[in-house]
Amino acid sequence: MSFKIIFLLNCRLHCFLHFKSDGFLCIDIEILQTIEIENLPRALRRYAKQVDELNLIRIKEIFAKNFKNIRALVALLILAISIYFYTILAVKQETFLEEIDQEVAEEMDTKTSKK
């Protein structure tokens, strides 16, 4: 009984999983009422507060992990974009193809002038 009350306190949706006679899995969802912790008996109130504190700790850990993941994602995106733009800039600055074209043109000029 107390576990169900605690479950009602922490979650407003109650899901029932069961198999129908035809073998398909069925999910029934019921919206539950919110129960005030202060209206519970003393033992259940203490237990509900403990569960609430544990949930707050769990939520803080989840948010901290998500923040770290988002920070790592942003860092990797910045790195990838900077590598991309550096590569484009470096290719634009390369002149060895132009130098080869000039050398080929000079060789062609020298060959035509010798004939």
Coordinates of C-alpha atoms in Angstrom, one line a residue:
M1 CA 0.0 0.0 0.0
S2 CA 2.7 2.5 0.9
F3 CA 4.7 1.8 -2.2
K4 CA 1.7 2.5 -4.3
I5 CA 1.1 5.8 -2.5
I6 CA 4.7 6.8 -3.0
F7 CA 4.4 5.8 -6.7
L8 CA 1.3 8.0 -6.9
L9 CA 3.2 10.9 -5.3
N10 CA 6.1 10.7 -7.8
C11 CA 4.2 9.9 -11.0
R12 CA 0.9 11.1 -12.1
L13 CA 0.6 8.5 -14.8
H14 CA 0.1 4.9 -13.9
C15 CA 0.8 2.4 -16.7
F16 CA -0.5 -1.2 -16.8
L17 CA 1.2 -3.6 -19.1
H18 CA -0.7 -6.8 -19.9
F19 CA -1.3 -9.2 -22.7
K20 CA -4.6 -9.5 -24.4
S21 CA -6.2 -12.8 -25.2
D22 CA -5.0 -12.5 -28.8
G23 CA -1.4 -12.3 -27.6
F24 CA -0.8 -8.5 -28.2
L25 CA 0.8 -6.4 -25.5
C26 CA -1.6 -3.7 -24.2
I27 CA -0.7 -0.6 -22.3
D28 CA -3.3 1.1 -20.2
I29 CA -2.5 4.6 -18.9
E30 CA -4.5 6.2 -16.0
I31 CA -4.0 9.7 -14.8
L32 CA -3.7 9.6 -11.0
Q33 CA -4.6 12.2 -8.4
T34 CA -1.9 14.2 -6.7
I35 CA -1.6 13.4 -3.0
E36 CA -0.4 16.0 -0.5
I37 CA 2.5 14.7 1.6
E38 CA 1.3 16.6 4.6
N39 CA -2.0 14.7 4.7
L40 CA -0.3 11.3 4.9
P41 CA 0.4 9.4 8.2
R42 CA 3.7 10.2 9.9
A43 CA 5.5 7.0 8.8
L44 CA 4.4 7.4 5.2
R45 CA 5.3 11.1 5.2
R46 CA 8.8 10.3 6.3
Y47 CA 9.2 7.7 3.6
A48 CA 7.7 10.0 1.0
K49 CA 10.2 12.7 1.9
Q50 CA 13.1 10.3 1.7
V51 CA 12.0 9.2 -1.8
D52 CA 11.5 12.8 -2.8
E53 CA 15.0 13.7 -1.7
L54 CA 16.5 10.7 -3.6
N55 CA 14.6 11.8 -6.7
L56 CA 16.0 15.3 -6.4
I57 CA 19.5 13.9 -6.1
R58 CA 18.9 11.7 -9.1
I59 CA 17.5 14.6 -11.1
K60 CA 20.5 16.8 -10.3
E61 CA 22.8 14.0 -11.5
I62 CA 20.9 13.6 -14.7
F63 CA 21.0 17.3 -15.4
A64 CA 24.8 17.4 -14.6
K65 CA 25.4 14.6 -17.0
N66 CA 23.3 16.2 -19.7
F67 CA 25.2 19.5 -19.2
K68 CA 28.5 17.7 -19.6
N69 CA 27.3 15.9 -22.7
I70 CA 26.0 19.2 -24.3
R71 CA 29.3 20.9 -23.4
A72 CA 31.2 18.1 -25.1
L73 CA 29.0 18.2 -28.1
V74 CA 29.5 22.0 -28.5
A75 CA 33.3 21.5 -28.2
L76 CA 33.3 18.8 -30.9
L77 CA 31.1 20.9 -33.2
I78 CA 33.5 23.9 -32.8
L79 CA 36.5 21.7 -33.5
A80 CA 34.9 20.1 -36.6
I81 CA 33.8 23.5 -38.0
S82 CA 37.2 25.1 -37.3
I83 CA 38.9 22.1 -39.1
Y84 CA 36.5 22.5 -42.0
F85 CA 37.2 26.3 -42.4
Y86 CA 40.9 25.8 -41.9
T87 CA 40.9 23.2 -44.7
I88 CA 39.0 25.5 -47.0
L89 CA 41.4 28.4 -46.2
A90 CA 44.5 26.3 -46.6
V91 CA 43.3 25.0 -50.0
K92 CA 42.6 28.5 -51.2
Q93 CA 46.1 29.6 -50.2
E94 CA 47.9 26.7 -51.9
T95 CA 49.8 28.0 -55.0
F96 CA 51.6 24.9 -56.1
L97 CA 49.1 24.2 -58.8
E98 CA 49.5 27.7 -60.1
E99 CA 53.3 27.3 -60.0
I100 CA 53.0 24.1 -62.0
D101 CA 50.8 25.8 -64.5
Q102 CA 53.3 28.6 -64.9
E103 CA 56.2 26.1 -65.4
V104 CA 54.2 24.2 -68.0
A105 CA 53.4 27.4 -69.8
E106 CA 57.1 28.5 -69.7
E107 CA 58.1 25.1 -71.1
M108 CA 55.6 25.4 -73.8
D109 CA 56.8 28.9 -74.7
T110 CA 60.4 27.7 -74.8
K111 CA 59.5 24.7 -77.0
T112 CA 57.6 26.9 -79.4
S113 CA 60.3 29.5 -79.5
K114 CA 63.0 26.9 -80.3
K115 CA 61.1 25.6 -83.3

